[in-house]
Coordinates of C-alpha atoms in Angstrom, one line a residue:
M195 CA 10.2 18.1 2.2
K196 CA 13.0 15.8 1.4
P197 CA 14.9 16.3 -1.9
T198 CA 13.5 14.0 -4.6
V199 CA 15.6 12.1 -7.2
A200 CA 13.9 10.9 -10.4
I201 CA 15.5 7.9 -12.2
V202 CA 14.7 7.9 -15.9
G203 CA 15.8 6.0 -18.9
R204 CA 14.9 3.5 -21.7
P205 CA 13.4 0.2 -20.7
N206 CA 15.7 -2.5 -19.2
V207 CA 18.7 -0.3 -18.6
G208 CA 18.7 -1.2 -14.9
K209 CA 16.7 1.6 -13.3
S210 CA 14.8 -0.7 -10.8
T211 CA 18.0 -2.5 -10.0
L212 CA 19.6 0.8 -9.2
I213 CA 16.8 1.9 -6.8
N214 CA 17.0 -1.4 -5.1
R215 CA 20.7 -1.1 -4.7
I216 CA 20.5 2.4 -3.3
S217 CA 17.6 1.8 -1.0
G218 CA 19.1 -1.5 0.3
K219 CA 15.8 -3.3 -0.1
R220 CA 13.6 -4.7 -2.9
V221 CA 11.4 -1.7 -3.6
A222 CA 10.9 -2.4 -7.3
I223 CA 10.3 -5.6 -9.3
V224 CA 13.3 -6.5 -11.4
D225 CA 13.0 -8.7 -14.5
D226 CA 14.9 -9.1 -17.7
M227 CA 11.6 -8.3 -19.6
P228 CA 11.5 -4.7 -20.7
G229 CA 8.6 -2.7 -19.3
V230 CA 8.1 -4.4 -16.0
T231 CA 8.0 -1.0 -14.3
R232 CA 5.0 1.1 -15.5
D233 CA 4.3 3.4 -12.5
R234 CA 6.4 5.8 -10.5
L235 CA 7.8 4.0 -7.4
Y236 CA 9.1 5.8 -4.3
A237 CA 11.7 4.8 -1.7
D238 CA 13.2 6.9 1.1
C239 CA 17.0 6.7 1.1
E240 CA 20.0 8.2 2.9
W241 CA 23.6 8.8 1.8
C242 CA 26.3 10.2 4.1
G243 CA 23.7 11.7 6.4
K244 CA 21.6 13.2 3.6
E245 CA 18.1 11.9 3.3
F246 CA 16.2 12.0 -0.1
T247 CA 13.4 10.2 -1.9
L248 CA 14.1 8.2 -5.0
I249 CA 11.4 8.0 -7.8
D250 CA 11.7 4.9 -10.1
T251 CA 9.9 5.5 -13.4
G252 CA 8.9 3.2 -16.2
G253 CA 11.1 2.9 -19.2
I254 CA 10.6 5.6 -21.9
D255 CA 10.4 4.1 -25.4
E256 CA 9.1 5.1 -28.8
K257 CA 5.9 2.9 -28.8
D258 CA 2.7 4.6 -29.3
D259 CA 0.2 2.2 -27.4
D260 CA -1.7 3.6 -24.6
I261 CA 0.3 2.2 -21.8
S262 CA 3.6 3.3 -23.3
I263 CA 2.3 6.8 -23.8
S264 CA 1.1 6.8 -20.1
V265 CA 4.5 5.5 -19.0
K266 CA 6.3 8.3 -20.7
R267 CA 3.8 10.9 -19.3
Q268 CA 4.5 9.5 -15.8
A269 CA 8.3 9.8 -16.2
L270 CA 8.1 13.3 -17.5
D271 CA 5.9 14.2 -14.7
A272 CA 8.5 12.9 -12.4
V273 CA 11.2 15.1 -14.0
E274 CA 8.9 18.1 -13.4
L275 CA 8.5 17.2 -9.6
C276 CA 11.9 16.2 -8.7
S277 CA 15.0 18.0 -7.3
V278 CA 17.6 16.0 -9.4
V279 CA 17.3 13.6 -12.3
V280 CA 19.5 10.5 -12.8
F281 CA 19.5 9.5 -16.4
V282 CA 20.4 5.8 -16.6
T283 CA 21.9 4.4 -19.9
D284 CA 23.5 1.1 -20.9
V285 CA 27.2 1.0 -21.7
K286 CA 26.8 -2.4 -23.5
Q287 CA 24.2 -1.1 -25.8
G288 CA 25.9 2.2 -26.3
V289 CA 24.1 5.5 -27.2
L290 CA 20.7 4.8 -29.0
S291 CA 18.3 7.0 -30.5
G292 CA 16.0 6.7 -27.5
D293 CA 18.8 8.1 -25.3
D294 CA 19.2 11.0 -27.5
D295 CA 15.5 11.8 -27.4
I296 CA 15.4 11.6 -23.6
A297 CA 18.7 13.7 -23.4
D298 CA 16.9 16.4 -25.6
V299 CA 14.0 16.6 -23.0
L300 CA 16.3 16.7 -20.1
R301 CA 18.5 19.5 -21.5
K302 CA 15.4 21.7 -22.0
S303 CA 14.4 21.1 -18.4
S304 CA 15.6 23.2 -15.6
K305 CA 16.6 20.3 -13.5
P306 CA 20.2 19.2 -12.7
V307 CA 21.0 15.8 -14.4
V308 CA 23.4 13.1 -13.4
L309 CA 24.2 10.8 -16.2
A310 CA 24.7 7.1 -15.2
V311 CA 26.2 4.6 -17.5
N312 CA 25.1 1.2 -16.1
K313 CA 26.2 -2.4 -16.6
A314 CA 29.9 -1.3 -16.7
D315 CA 31.0 -4.7 -15.3
S316 CA 29.8 -6.6 -18.5
A317 CA 31.2 -4.4 -21.3
N318 CA 34.1 -2.4 -22.6
R319 CA 34.4 0.5 -20.2
D320 CA 36.0 2.6 -23.1
N321 CA 32.5 2.9 -24.5
V322 CA 31.8 5.5 -21.9
Y323 CA 33.2 8.2 -24.0
D324 CA 30.4 7.8 -26.5
F325 CA 28.1 9.1 -23.8
Y326 CA 29.7 12.7 -23.8
S327 CA 27.7 13.2 -27.1
L328 CA 24.4 13.4 -25.0
G329 CA 25.6 16.9 -23.7
L330 CA 24.8 16.1 -20.1
G331 CA 28.2 16.4 -18.5
E332 CA 30.5 13.7 -17.3
P333 CA 29.1 10.2 -17.4
I334 CA 29.5 8.1 -14.3
L335 CA 30.2 4.4 -14.8
I336 CA 28.3 2.1 -12.5
S337 CA 27.1 -1.4 -12.0
A338 CA 23.7 -1.3 -10.3
E339 CA 23.8 -5.1 -10.0
H340 CA 27.1 -5.3 -8.2
G341 CA 27.2 -1.8 -6.6
S342 CA 30.4 -0.5 -8.1
G343 CA 30.4 3.3 -8.9
V344 CA 27.1 3.7 -7.0
G345 CA 28.8 5.7 -4.3
D346 CA 30.3 8.2 -6.8
L347 CA 26.9 8.5 -8.3
L348 CA 25.2 9.3 -5.0
D349 CA 28.0 11.9 -4.2
A350 CA 27.1 13.6 -7.5
V351 CA 23.4 13.5 -6.8
C352 CA 23.7 14.9 -3.2
S353 CA 25.9 17.8 -4.4
H354 CA 22.9 19.2 -6.1
F355 CA 20.7 19.3 -3.0
Q356 CA 20.1 22.9 -1.8
T357 CA 18.9 22.3 1.7
E358 CA 19.1 19.6 4.3
S359 CA 16.0 17.5 4.9
E360 CA 13.6 18.7 7.4
T361 CA 13.3 17.1 10.8
D362 CA 10.8 14.3 11.0
G363 CA 7.1 15.3 11.8
E364 CA 4.1 13.3 12.4
K365 CA 4.2 9.9 10.5
P366 CA 1.8 9.9 7.5
L367 CA -1.2 7.6 7.8
A368 CA -0.3 4.7 5.5
V369 CA -3.5 3.7 3.5
A370 CA -3.3 0.7 1.2
L371 CA -5.9 0.0 -1.5
V372 CA -6.4 -3.7 -2.3
G373 CA -8.8 -5.6 -4.4
K374 CA -9.3 -7.8 -7.5
P375 CA -7.9 -6.4 -10.8
N376 CA -9.9 -3.8 -12.6
V377 CA -11.9 -2.7 -9.5
G378 CA -10.6 0.8 -9.8
K379 CA -7.8 1.1 -7.3
S380 CA -5.6 3.3 -9.5
S381 CA -8.4 5.4 -10.6
L382 CA -9.3 6.1 -6.9
V383 CA -5.6 7.1 -6.2
N384 CA -5.5 9.4 -9.2
R385 CA -8.9 10.9 -8.2
L386 CA -7.8 11.6 -4.6
L387 CA -4.5 13.1 -5.8
G388 CA -6.1 15.2 -8.5
Y389 CA -3.7 14.1 -11.2
E390 CA -2.6 10.8 -12.9
R391 CA -0.2 9.2 -10.5
S392 CA -1.0 5.6 -11.4
I393 CA -1.5 4.2 -14.8
V394 CA -5.2 3.3 -15.5
S395 CA -6.1 0.8 -18.2
D396 CA -8.8 -1.7 -18.9
I397 CA -6.1 -4.3 -19.2
A398 CA -6.1 -6.3 -16.0
G399 CA -2.7 -6.3 -14.3
T400 CA -1.7 -2.9 -15.4
T401 CA -0.4 -2.1 -11.8
R402 CA 2.3 -4.6 -10.9
D403 CA 4.0 -3.0 -7.9
A404 CA 2.9 -1.5 -4.6
I405 CA 3.2 2.3 -5.3
D406 CA 3.6 4.7 -2.4
T407 CA 2.4 8.3 -3.0
P408 CA 2.3 11.0 -0.3
I409 CA -0.7 13.3 -0.1
T410 CA -1.8 16.0 2.4
V411 CA -5.6 16.6 2.9
N412 CA -7.1 19.0 5.4
G413 CA -3.6 19.4 7.1
R414 CA -3.1 15.6 7.5
D415 CA -0.4 13.6 5.8
Y416 CA -1.3 10.3 4.2
M417 CA 0.7 7.8 2.2
L418 CA -1.5 6.1 -0.4
I419 CA -0.3 2.5 -1.4
D420 CA -1.8 1.5 -4.6
T421 CA -1.4 -2.4 -5.1
A422 CA -1.6 -4.9 -7.9
G423 CA -4.9 -6.6 -8.3
M424 CA -5.0 -10.0 -6.6
R425 CA -6.5 -12.8 -8.7
R426 CA -7.2 -16.4 -7.4
K427 CA -4.1 -18.3 -6.6
R428 CA -4.9 -21.0 -9.3
D429 CA -5.0 -18.3 -12.0
I430 CA -1.5 -17.2 -11.3
E431 CA 1.5 -18.8 -13.0
P432 CA 4.0 -20.0 -10.3
N433 CA 7.1 -18.1 -11.5
S434 CA 5.3 -15.1 -13.1
I435 CA 5.8 -11.3 -12.4
E436 CA 2.2 -11.4 -11.2
R437 CA 3.1 -13.8 -8.5
Y438 CA 5.5 -11.3 -7.1
S439 CA 3.1 -8.4 -7.5
V440 CA 0.4 -10.3 -5.3
L441 CA 3.2 -10.9 -2.6
R442 CA 3.8 -7.1 -2.7
A443 CA 0.1 -6.4 -2.2
I444 CA 0.1 -8.7 0.7
A445 CA 3.2 -7.0 2.2
A446 CA 1.4 -3.7 1.6
I447 CA -1.4 -4.9 3.8
K448 CA 1.0 -5.7 6.6
R449 CA 2.7 -2.2 6.6
A450 CA -0.4 -0.2 6.2
D451 CA -2.2 1.6 9.0
V452 CA -5.6 1.3 7.2
V453 CA -6.6 -0.8 4.4
L454 CA -9.3 0.2 1.8
V455 CA -10.9 -3.0 0.3
V456 CA -12.0 -1.9 -3.1
V457 CA -14.9 -3.9 -4.8
D458 CA -16.8 -3.4 -8.0
A459 CA -20.2 -2.2 -7.0
T460 CA -21.6 -3.4 -10.4
Q461 CA -20.8 -7.0 -9.7
E462 CA -21.8 -9.4 -7.1
I463 CA -19.4 -10.0 -4.2
T464 CA -17.2 -12.9 -5.2
E465 CA -15.2 -15.5 -3.3
Q466 CA -12.1 -13.7 -4.2
D467 CA -13.4 -10.5 -2.6
E468 CA -14.0 -12.4 0.6
K469 CA -10.5 -13.8 0.6
I470 CA -8.9 -10.5 0.1
A471 CA -11.1 -9.1 3.0
G472 CA -10.1 -12.1 5.1
L473 CA -6.3 -11.3 4.5
V474 CA -7.1 -7.8 5.9
H475 CA -9.0 -9.1 8.8
E476 CA -6.4 -11.8 9.7
S477 CA -3.7 -9.0 9.7
G478 CA -5.6 -7.1 12.3
K479 CA -5.8 -3.9 10.3
P480 CA -8.6 -1.5 10.4
S481 CA -10.4 -1.1 7.1
V482 CA -13.0 0.4 4.9
V483 CA -14.9 -1.5 2.2
V484 CA -15.1 0.9 -0.9
L485 CA -17.9 0.2 -3.3
N486 CA -16.5 1.6 -6.4
K487 CA -18.3 2.3 -9.7
W488 CA -21.4 3.4 -7.8
D489 CA -22.2 5.7 -10.8
A490 CA -22.7 2.7 -13.0
V491 CA -25.2 0.9 -10.6
E492 CA -28.9 1.0 -11.5
K493 CA -30.3 2.4 -8.2
D494 CA -33.6 2.8 -6.4
T495 CA -34.4 3.6 -2.8
F496 CA -33.3 0.3 -1.4
T497 CA -30.1 -0.3 -3.6
L498 CA -27.6 0.8 -1.0
K499 CA -29.2 -1.3 1.8
Q500 CA -29.4 -4.3 -0.5
K501 CA -25.6 -4.0 -1.3
T502 CA -24.8 -3.5 2.3
D503 CA -26.8 -6.7 3.2
E504 CA -24.9 -8.5 0.6
L505 CA -21.6 -7.3 2.2
K506 CA -23.0 -8.5 5.6
E507 CA -23.7 -11.9 4.2
H508 CA -20.3 -12.4 2.6
L509 CA -18.2 -10.6 5.2
A510 CA -19.9 -12.2 8.3
F511 CA -16.4 -13.0 9.7
M512 CA -15.8 -9.1 10.0
S513 CA -19.1 -7.9 10.9
Y514 CA -17.5 -4.7 12.2
F515 CA -16.8 -3.6 8.7
K516 CA -17.6 0.0 7.5
S517 CA -18.5 0.8 3.8
I518 CA -18.7 3.7 1.5
A519 CA -20.1 3.9 -2.1
V520 CA -18.2 6.0 -4.4
S521 CA -17.2 6.6 -8.0
A522 CA -13.7 7.2 -9.1
L523 CA -14.9 8.2 -12.5
S524 CA -17.3 10.9 -11.4
G525 CA -15.7 11.7 -8.1
Q526 CA -18.8 11.0 -6.2
R527 CA -18.0 10.9 -2.4
V528 CA -14.3 10.1 -3.1
E529 CA -13.3 13.0 -0.9
K530 CA -14.9 11.2 2.0
I531 CA -12.7 8.1 1.7
L532 CA -9.8 9.5 3.7
D533 CA -12.1 10.8 6.4
E534 CA -13.4 7.2 6.7
A535 CA -9.9 5.8 6.8
T536 CA -8.8 8.4 9.5
G537 CA -12.0 7.4 11.5
V538 CA -11.3 3.7 11.6
F539 CA -7.7 4.4 12.4
E540 CA -8.8 6.4 15.4
N541 CA -11.2 3.6 16.4
A542 CA -8.2 1.1 16.3
S543 CA -6.2 3.4 18.4
R544 CA -8.8 3.9 21.0
R545 CA -7.6 2.9 24.6
I546 CA -10.0 2.3 27.4
S547 CA -9.0 2.9 31.0
T548 CA -8.9 -0.2 33.3
G549 CA -11.5 1.2 35.6
V550 CA -14.1 1.8 32.9
L551 CA -13.4 -1.6 31.3
N552 CA -13.9 -3.5 34.6
E553 CA -17.2 -1.7 35.2
L554 CA -18.4 -2.5 31.8
I555 CA -17.4 -6.2 31.9
G556 CA -18.8 -6.4 35.4
Q557 CA -22.2 -5.2 34.1
A558 CA -22.0 -7.7 31.2
V559 CA -21.2 -10.6 33.4
A560 CA -24.0 -9.6 35.8
A561 CA -26.5 -9.6 32.9
T562 CA -25.4 -12.8 31.5
E563 CA -23.1 -15.2 33.4
P564 CA -21.0 -17.7 31.6
T565 CA -22.5 -21.1 31.6
A566 CA -20.9 -24.1 33.5
R567 CA -18.8 -26.5 31.7
K568 CA -18.2 -29.9 33.3
G569 CA -19.6 -28.7 36.6
R570 CA -17.2 -25.5 36.7
K571 CA -18.1 -22.0 35.9
A572 CA -15.7 -19.4 34.5
K573 CA -14.9 -16.4 36.7
I574 CA -13.4 -13.2 35.3
F575 CA -11.3 -11.4 37.8
Y576 CA -10.4 -8.3 35.9
V577 CA -9.7 -7.0 32.3
S578 CA -7.1 -4.6 30.9
Q579 CA -6.2 -3.2 27.6
P580 CA -2.5 -3.5 27.0
D581 CA -2.3 -2.7 23.3
V582 CA -4.0 -0.9 20.3
C583 CA -4.0 -1.3 16.6
P584 CA -5.9 -3.5 16.9
P585 CA -7.2 -3.1 20.4
L586 CA -6.2 -6.0 22.7
F587 CA -8.2 -6.9 25.8
V588 CA -6.7 -9.3 28.3
F589 CA -9.1 -11.1 30.7
K590 CA -7.6 -12.7 33.8
V591 CA -9.9 -15.7 34.6
N592 CA -9.8 -18.8 36.8
D593 CA -9.5 -21.2 33.8
E594 CA -9.3 -20.0 30.2
N595 CA -10.7 -23.3 29.0
L596 CA -14.0 -22.6 30.5
I597 CA -14.7 -19.6 28.3
H598 CA -16.9 -20.9 25.4
F599 CA -16.4 -19.0 22.0
S600 CA -20.0 -17.8 22.2
Y601 CA -19.3 -16.2 25.5
E602 CA -16.2 -14.6 24.0
R603 CA -18.4 -13.2 21.1
Y604 CA -20.8 -12.0 23.8
L605 CA -18.1 -10.0 25.6
E606 CA -16.7 -8.6 22.3
N607 CA -20.3 -7.4 21.4
S608 CA -20.6 -5.8 24.8
L609 CA -17.4 -3.9 24.1
R610 CA -18.5 -2.8 20.6
R611 CA -21.9 -1.6 22.0
A612 CA -20.1 0.5 24.6
F613 CA -17.3 1.9 22.5
D614 CA -16.9 2.8 18.7
F615 CA -14.7 0.1 17.4
S616 CA -16.4 0.0 13.9
G617 CA -13.9 -0.7 11.2
T618 CA -11.4 -2.5 13.3
P619 CA -11.1 -5.9 14.7
I620 CA -10.5 -6.3 18.4
K621 CA -8.7 -9.2 20.1
L622 CA -9.7 -10.8 23.4
K623 CA -7.2 -13.0 25.3
F624 CA -8.0 -15.0 28.2
I625 CA -5.3 -15.9 30.8
G626 CA -5.8 -18.5 33.6
R627 CA -4.3 -18.3 37.0
G628 CA -1.6 -20.7 35.9
E629 CA -0.4 -18.7 32.9
Q630 CA 2.3 -16.1 33.1

């Protein structure tokens, strides 16, 4: 495993700005409002040939509300799991009581600590001497916003690494969880992991960022991506943090291998559920519809069928969907989710030989020929599959304009009956003689 580096500190000292600076990309949401980061965020980084994983944590403060307590627990868990701790402070504010409290915890831990004094570009640099009182060694002056001193900080961090990172193995299967607020995405992640990785609250919008967490199940590596709940566009303020959170969720769909569309089984399928599923469908990603909170549904013999029929009605545009009913609260069938995700990914990766494809399509055309349009009839010369994820089938025809959408649907259904493409979209492309 790569060494891990946890970044901790009070709210609004620049932890997220620092992780964005080191990673070279906008991994964490940055805002002047304290408490924007609530969960642990991960980013793979490299410095002078040494690879490591950064863990950005929520700000540790003295508030006693539920979310603040959860944030503090998340940060302390990150300290226990990491190889090195970077303690970020603010030179402009000086040493505050909150810094002393965090320093006490870090001194008692067995982890090496690097003390970063941030915002050195905007204050008297002589204030750095006050930070020796924390008893964590020599402070390193940095400006996360402008990058000054960050190289020295990384040199100090890397000096604590015991071993070089291992060679890359099989890429983890990236599984994103998307859905409306409060459908239980974070609870599902925590249940799959076996510990509280994401903060869970009844307050809608608790998760604000797309949070990546590695997990190994039955010898297979996965990367779980917990995303912010997506509300209707008209309900989101134009320049709010939530707007950027939704953009991150959409980006998570694009970089995922498989998407879990989480819906609340206790409620009817809504237009917003349809729109979220539509985003996944349009992105060409294999997916599983997860009916969460199944333990809270009043059930009889026909309940599951009725809910499945409801999904078929609302998700008619992705009739290939697969679904599973689970309960994050009780753990019911949660262990089967990753099996389903792996299955639909394998379906999306399925490649059919050209010979078998042409035999199948030949039989389909013989059974039902395309109807003539304006006195001309479409002819299919051959078909091939040049790509997967999603599977792409290219048909060489005499004139692509003669293929009616209903016949295209017939050919897709023929492919789906012959091969298991459940859970994944497939694409059909028709190329006429005149196209290159």
